[in-house]
PDB file of C-alpha atoms in Angstrom:
ATOM      1  CA  UNK B   1     -18.381 -18.053  12.869  1.00 46.00           C
ATOM      2  CA  UNK B   2     -20.451 -15.981  10.482  1.00 55.00           C
ATOM      3  CA  UNK B   3     -20.000 -16.669   6.810  1.00 65.00           C
ATOM      4  CA  UNK B   4     -20.143 -13.924   4.275  1.00 74.00           C
ATOM      5  CA  UNK B   5     -20.649 -14.351   0.558  1.00 85.00           C
ATOM      6  CA  UNK B   6     -18.114 -13.149  -1.971  1.00 87.00           C
ATOM      7  CA  UNK B   7     -20.278 -10.237  -3.131  1.00 87.00           C
ATOM      8  CA  UNK B   8     -20.850  -9.124   0.454  1.00 88.00           C
ATOM      9  CA  UNK B   9     -17.136  -9.385   1.214  1.00 89.00           C
ATOM     10  CA  UNK B  10     -16.268  -7.208  -1.773  1.00 89.00           C
ATOM     11  CA  UNK B  11     -18.969  -4.729  -0.761  1.00 90.00           C
ATOM     12  CA  UNK B  12     -17.754  -4.586   2.853  1.00 89.00           C
ATOM     13  CA  UNK B  13     -13.973  -4.718   2.361  1.00 90.00           C
ATOM     14  CA  UNK B  14     -13.433  -3.577  -1.233  1.00 90.00           C
ATOM     15  CA  UNK B  15     -12.619  -0.010  -0.238  1.00 91.00           C
ATOM     16  CA  UNK B  16      -9.890  -1.218   2.140  1.00 91.00           C
ATOM     17  CA  UNK B  17      -8.445  -3.496  -0.537  1.00 92.00           C
ATOM     18  CA  UNK B  18      -8.408  -0.617  -2.998  1.00 91.00           C
ATOM     19  CA  UNK B  19      -6.649   1.622  -0.475  1.00 90.00           C
ATOM     20  CA  UNK B  20      -3.935  -0.983   0.170  1.00 89.00           C
ATOM     21  CA  UNK B  21      -3.552  -1.614  -3.556  1.00 90.00           C
ATOM     22  CA  UNK B  22      -3.256   2.117  -4.136  1.00 89.00           C
ATOM     23  CA  UNK B  23      -0.473   2.359  -1.579  1.00 86.00           C
ATOM     24  CA  UNK B  24       1.310  -0.602  -3.170  1.00 86.00           C
ATOM     25  CA  UNK B  25       1.067   0.626  -6.750  1.00 85.00           C
ATOM     26  CA  UNK B  26       1.088   4.391  -6.450  1.00 84.00           C
ATOM     27  CA  UNK B  27      -1.771   5.142  -8.814  1.00 84.00           C
ATOM     28  CA  UNK B  28      -5.478   4.517  -8.948  1.00 87.00           C
ATOM     29  CA  UNK B  29      -5.633   2.714 -12.281  1.00 86.00           C
ATOM     30  CA  UNK B  30      -3.046   0.114 -11.280  1.00 87.00           C
ATOM     31  CA  UNK B  31      -4.706  -0.228  -7.870  1.00 88.00           C
ATOM     32  CA  UNK B  32      -8.063  -1.038  -9.450  1.00 89.00           C
ATOM     33  CA  UNK B  33      -6.405  -3.560 -11.757  1.00 89.00           C
ATOM     34  CA  UNK B  34      -4.575  -5.136  -8.824  1.00 89.00           C
ATOM     35  CA  UNK B  35      -7.728  -5.512  -6.736  1.00 91.00           C
ATOM     36  CA  UNK B  36      -9.570  -6.966  -9.713  1.00 90.00           C
ATOM     37  CA  UNK B  37      -6.813  -9.515 -10.395  1.00 89.00           C
ATOM     38  CA  UNK B  38      -6.639 -10.528  -6.730  1.00 90.00           C
ATOM     39  CA  UNK B  39     -10.406 -10.918  -6.414  1.00 90.00           C
ATOM     40  CA  UNK B  40     -10.551 -13.075  -9.545  1.00 87.00           C
ATOM     41  CA  UNK B  41      -7.970 -15.409  -7.972  1.00 88.00           C
ATOM     42  CA  UNK B  42      -9.872 -15.499  -4.673  1.00 88.00           C
ATOM     43  CA  UNK B  43     -13.281 -16.117  -6.258  1.00 86.00           C
ATOM     44  CA  UNK B  44     -12.162 -19.513  -7.567  1.00 83.00           C
ATOM     45  CA  UNK B  45     -11.362 -20.606  -3.982  1.00 85.00           C
ATOM     46  CA  UNK B  46     -14.022 -18.632  -2.125  1.00 87.00           C
ATOM     47  CA  UNK B  47     -15.762 -21.570  -0.402  1.00 85.00           C
ATOM     48  CA  UNK B  48     -12.462 -22.752   1.093  1.00 86.00           C
ATOM     49  CA  UNK B  49     -11.325 -19.240   1.993  1.00 83.00           C
ATOM     50  CA  UNK B  50     -14.629 -18.445   3.668  1.00 84.00           C
ATOM     51  CA  UNK B  51     -14.639 -21.646   5.750  1.00 84.00           C
ATOM     52  CA  UNK B  52     -11.147 -20.860   7.078  1.00 82.00           C
ATOM     53  CA  UNK B  53     -12.381 -17.754   8.921  1.00 82.00           C
ATOM     54  CA  UNK B  54     -11.798 -14.078   8.170  1.00 85.00           C
ATOM     55  CA  UNK B  55     -10.978 -13.934   4.443  1.00 89.00           C
ATOM     56  CA  UNK B  56      -9.397 -10.449   4.584  1.00 89.00           C
ATOM     57  CA  UNK B  57      -5.832 -11.554   5.529  1.00 88.00           C
ATOM     58  CA  UNK B  58      -5.930 -14.193   2.786  1.00 89.00           C
ATOM     59  CA  UNK B  59      -7.090 -11.657   0.212  1.00 89.00           C
ATOM     60  CA  UNK B  60      -4.361  -9.237   1.367  1.00 90.00           C
ATOM     61  CA  UNK B  61      -1.817 -12.000   0.799  1.00 88.00           C
ATOM     62  CA  UNK B  62      -3.129 -12.554  -2.736  1.00 89.00           C
ATOM     63  CA  UNK B  63      -3.041  -8.790  -3.338  1.00 90.00           C
ATOM     64  CA  UNK B  64       0.584  -8.481  -2.218  1.00 88.00           C
ATOM     65  CA  UNK B  65       1.677 -11.592  -4.115  1.00 86.00           C
ATOM     66  CA  UNK B  66      -0.029 -10.399  -7.293  1.00 87.00           C
ATOM     67  CA  UNK B  67       1.737  -7.043  -6.982  1.00 87.00           C
ATOM     68  CA  UNK B  68       5.032  -8.885  -6.472  1.00 81.00           C
ATOM     69  CA  UNK B  69       4.420 -10.937  -9.620  1.00 79.00           C
ATOM     70  CA  UNK B  70       3.635  -7.823 -11.644  1.00 75.00           C
ATOM     71  CA  UNK B  71       6.768  -6.132 -10.357  1.00 70.00           C
ATOM     72  CA  UNK B  72       8.934  -9.135 -11.258  1.00 67.00           C
ATOM     73  CA  UNK B  73       7.494  -9.224 -14.755  1.00 61.00           C
ATOM     74  CA  UNK B  74       8.292  -5.618 -15.504  1.00 60.00           C
ATOM     75  CA  UNK B  75       5.066  -3.863 -14.529  1.00 52.00           C
ATOM     76  CA  UNK B  76       7.029  -1.334 -12.493  1.00 46.00           C
ATOM     77  CA  UNK B  77       4.728   1.582 -13.126  1.00 45.00           C
ATOM     78  CA  UNK B  78       4.944   3.302  -9.759  1.00 41.00           C
ATOM     79  CA  UNK B  79       6.541   6.715  -9.932  1.00 36.00           C
ATOM     80  CA  UNK B  80       6.517   9.826  -7.824  1.00 35.00           C
ATOM     81  CA  UNK B  81       5.008  11.677 -10.781  1.00 36.00           C
ATOM     82  CA  UNK B  82       1.926   9.420 -10.514  1.00 40.00           C
ATOM     83  CA  UNK B  83       0.530  11.318  -7.569  1.00 39.00           C
ATOM     84  CA  UNK B  84      -3.217  10.889  -7.205  1.00 41.00           C
ATOM     85  CA  UNK B  85      -5.701  13.347  -8.539  1.00 45.00           C
ATOM     86  CA  UNK B  86      -8.695  11.393  -7.278  1.00 43.00           C
ATOM     87  CA  UNK B  87      -9.546   8.826  -4.575  1.00 49.00           C
ATOM     88  CA  UNK B  88     -10.058  11.513  -1.964  1.00 53.00           C
ATOM     89  CA  UNK B  89      -6.378  12.447  -1.895  1.00 47.00           C
ATOM     90  CA  UNK B  90      -5.544  15.749  -3.475  1.00 47.00           C
ATOM     91  CA  UNK B  91      -1.831  16.555  -3.090  1.00 44.00           C
ATOM     92  CA  UNK B  92      -2.519  20.269  -3.603  1.00 52.00           C
ATOM     93  CA  UNK B  93      -4.641  20.318  -0.458  1.00 47.00           C
ATOM     94  CA  UNK B  94      -2.237  18.312   1.672  1.00 47.00           C
ATOM     95  CA  UNK B  95       0.214  19.934   4.006  1.00 57.00           C
ATOM     96  CA  UNK B  96       3.786  20.056   2.709  1.00 61.00           C
ATOM     97  CA  UNK B  97       4.868  17.412   5.181  1.00 62.00           C
ATOM     98  CA  UNK B  98       2.133  15.007   4.151  1.00 68.00           C
ATOM     99  CA  UNK B  99       2.909  15.483   0.486  1.00 66.00           C
ATOM    100  CA  UNK B 100       6.601  14.937   1.126  1.00 70.00           C
ATOM    101  CA  UNK B 101       5.806  11.786   3.090  1.00 76.00           C
ATOM    102  CA  UNK B 102       3.603  10.498   0.255  1.00 76.00           C
ATOM    103  CA  UNK B 103       6.355  11.106  -2.277  1.00 77.00           C
ATOM    104  CA  UNK B 104       8.831   9.391   0.022  1.00 82.00           C
ATOM    105  CA  UNK B 105       6.548   6.343   0.281  1.00 85.00           C
ATOM    106  CA  UNK B 106       6.403   6.115  -3.507  1.00 85.00           C
ATOM    107  CA  UNK B 107      10.213   6.194  -3.666  1.00 86.00           C
ATOM    108  CA  UNK B 108      10.646   3.238  -1.306  1.00 90.00           C
ATOM    109  CA  UNK B 109      11.792  -0.045  -2.824  1.00 91.00           C
ATOM    110  CA  UNK B 110       8.852  -2.391  -3.413  1.00 89.00           C
ATOM    111  CA  UNK B 111       9.573  -4.724  -0.473  1.00 91.00           C
ATOM    112  CA  UNK B 112      10.018  -1.881   2.015  1.00 92.00           C
ATOM    113  CA  UNK B 113       6.836  -0.201   0.808  1.00 91.00           C
ATOM    114  CA  UNK B 114       4.801  -3.397   1.177  1.00 90.00           C
ATOM    115  CA  UNK B 115       6.154  -3.975   4.665  1.00 92.00           C
ATOM    116  CA  UNK B 116       5.554  -0.396   5.818  1.00 91.00           C
ATOM    117  CA  UNK B 117       2.046  -0.285   4.316  1.00 89.00           C
ATOM    118  CA  UNK B 118       0.957  -3.560   5.909  1.00 89.00           C
ATOM    119  CA  UNK B 119       2.681  -2.981   9.250  1.00 89.00           C
ATOM    120  CA  UNK B 120       1.851   0.660   9.887  1.00 85.00           C
ATOM    121  CA  UNK B 121      -0.918   1.735   7.542  1.00 83.00           C
ATOM    122  CA  UNK B 122      -2.964  -1.457   7.882  1.00 84.00           C
ATOM    123  CA  UNK B 123      -1.790  -1.822  11.513  1.00 82.00           C
ATOM    124  CA  UNK B 124      -0.960  -5.523  11.190  1.00 86.00           C
ATOM    125  CA  UNK B 125       1.327  -7.218  13.675  1.00 89.00           C
ATOM    126  CA  UNK B 126       4.837  -8.226  12.687  1.00 91.00           C
ATOM    127  CA  UNK B 127       3.715 -11.872  12.584  1.00 92.00           C
ATOM    128  CA  UNK B 128       0.686 -11.106  10.376  1.00 90.00           C
ATOM    129  CA  UNK B 129       2.807  -9.000   8.042  1.00 91.00           C
ATOM    130  CA  UNK B 130       5.424 -11.766   7.825  1.00 93.00           C
ATOM    131  CA  UNK B 131       2.759 -14.357   7.027  1.00 90.00           C
ATOM    132  CA  UNK B 132       1.215 -12.224   4.285  1.00 89.00           C
ATOM    133  CA  UNK B 133       4.599 -11.408   2.730  1.00 90.00           C
ATOM    134  CA  UNK B 134       5.899 -14.955   3.130  1.00 92.00           C
ATOM    135  CA  UNK B 135       8.990 -13.948   5.096  1.00 93.00           C
ATOM    136  CA  UNK B 136      10.305 -14.075   8.652  1.00 94.00           C
ATOM    137  CA  UNK B 137       9.397 -11.672  11.435  1.00 93.00           C
ATOM    138  CA  UNK B 138      13.040 -10.571  11.446  1.00 94.00           C
ATOM    139  CA  UNK B 139      12.749  -9.591   7.788  1.00 94.00           C
ATOM    140  CA  UNK B 140       9.630  -7.565   8.571  1.00 93.00           C
ATOM    141  CA  UNK B 141      11.477  -5.778  11.379  1.00 93.00           C
ATOM    142  CA  UNK B 142      14.518  -4.992   9.233  1.00 94.00           C
ATOM    143  CA  UNK B 143      12.489  -3.915   6.191  1.00 94.00           C
ATOM    144  CA  UNK B 144      10.317  -1.674   8.392  1.00 92.00           C
ATOM    145  CA  UNK B 145      13.366  -0.106  10.013  1.00 92.00           C
ATOM    146  CA  UNK B 146      14.985   0.518   6.625  1.00 94.00           C
ATOM    147  CA  UNK B 147      11.696   1.784   5.178  1.00 92.00           C
ATOM    148  CA  UNK B 148      11.070   4.223   8.029  1.00 89.00           C
ATOM    149  CA  UNK B 149      14.661   5.481   7.849  1.00 89.00           C
ATOM    150  CA  UNK B 150      14.287   5.991   4.082  1.00 88.00           C
ATOM    151  CA  UNK B 151      10.942   7.745   4.569  1.00 85.00           C
ATOM    152  CA  UNK B 152      12.438  10.170   7.046  1.00 80.00           C
ATOM    153  CA  UNK B 153      15.462  10.867   4.871  1.00 82.00           C
ATOM    154  CA  UNK B 154      13.449  11.282   1.664  1.00 75.00           C
ATOM    155  CA  UNK B 155      10.743  13.342   3.374  1.00 65.00           C
ATOM    156  CA  UNK B 156      13.350  15.754   4.685  1.00 68.00           C
ATOM    157  CA  UNK B 157      14.887  16.065   1.214  1.00 71.00           C
ATOM    158  CA  UNK B 158      11.494  16.719  -0.413  1.00 62.00           C
ATOM    159  CA  UNK B 159      10.070  19.083   2.210  1.00 56.00           C
ATOM    160  CA  UNK B 160      10.257  22.645   0.935  1.00 56.00           C
ATOM    161  CA  UNK B 161      12.190  25.016   3.106  1.00 53.00           C
ATOM    162  CA  UNK B 162       9.871  27.423   4.888  1.00 47.00           C
ATOM    163  CA  UNK B 163      12.578  29.591   6.413  1.00 45.00           C
ATOM    164  CA  UNK B 164      13.536  32.672   4.456  1.00 44.00           C
ATOM    165  CA  UNK B 165      17.174  32.858   3.631  1.00 43.00           C
ATOM    166  CA  UNK B 166      19.261  35.746   5.028  1.00 46.00           C
ATOM    167  CA  UNK B 167      19.132  38.731   2.776  1.00 46.00           C
ATOM    168  CA  UNK B 168      15.864  37.611   1.177  1.00 43.00           C
ATOM    169  CA  UNK B 169      14.065  40.757  -0.025  1.00 42.00           C
ATOM    170  CA  UNK B 170      10.681  39.164   0.745  1.00 41.00           C
ATOM    171  CA  UNK B 171      11.310  38.795   4.491  1.00 40.00           C
TER     172      UNK B 171
END
């Protein structure tokens, strides 16, 4: 087992943590704050975390739990209007479907969004997702199913119609 120092871990995995935090919060400023808060919590326990093996799943758990705490205490800042203008994602350059899917993700309830992000975006197993979220595998399955159904429904509502209507003078 290779050990990695805290600074090296942040250097190697910080971008991934920021990406997950961004998907959980919906804007870059809150994502940076979330990563910072999670890393401060982890730093105090780094020697123990490092000895246990790969620290990334543990840090993801802290990240998700910190987001949950913020949400419970009223820091519900995520909104569809907070679409990114930086971080390599420019909604004006995205295809309509991708933009609609992004907006749909931001509209998901917090628990569904966390489950979908960890399960599909981070490609974690159901068991890993359940462990990080502190719930059962069955809950992960049901939240993912509900989240995907909501994404499809919301995406279809948000997707602009590309078909010209009958009688449209611009046909």
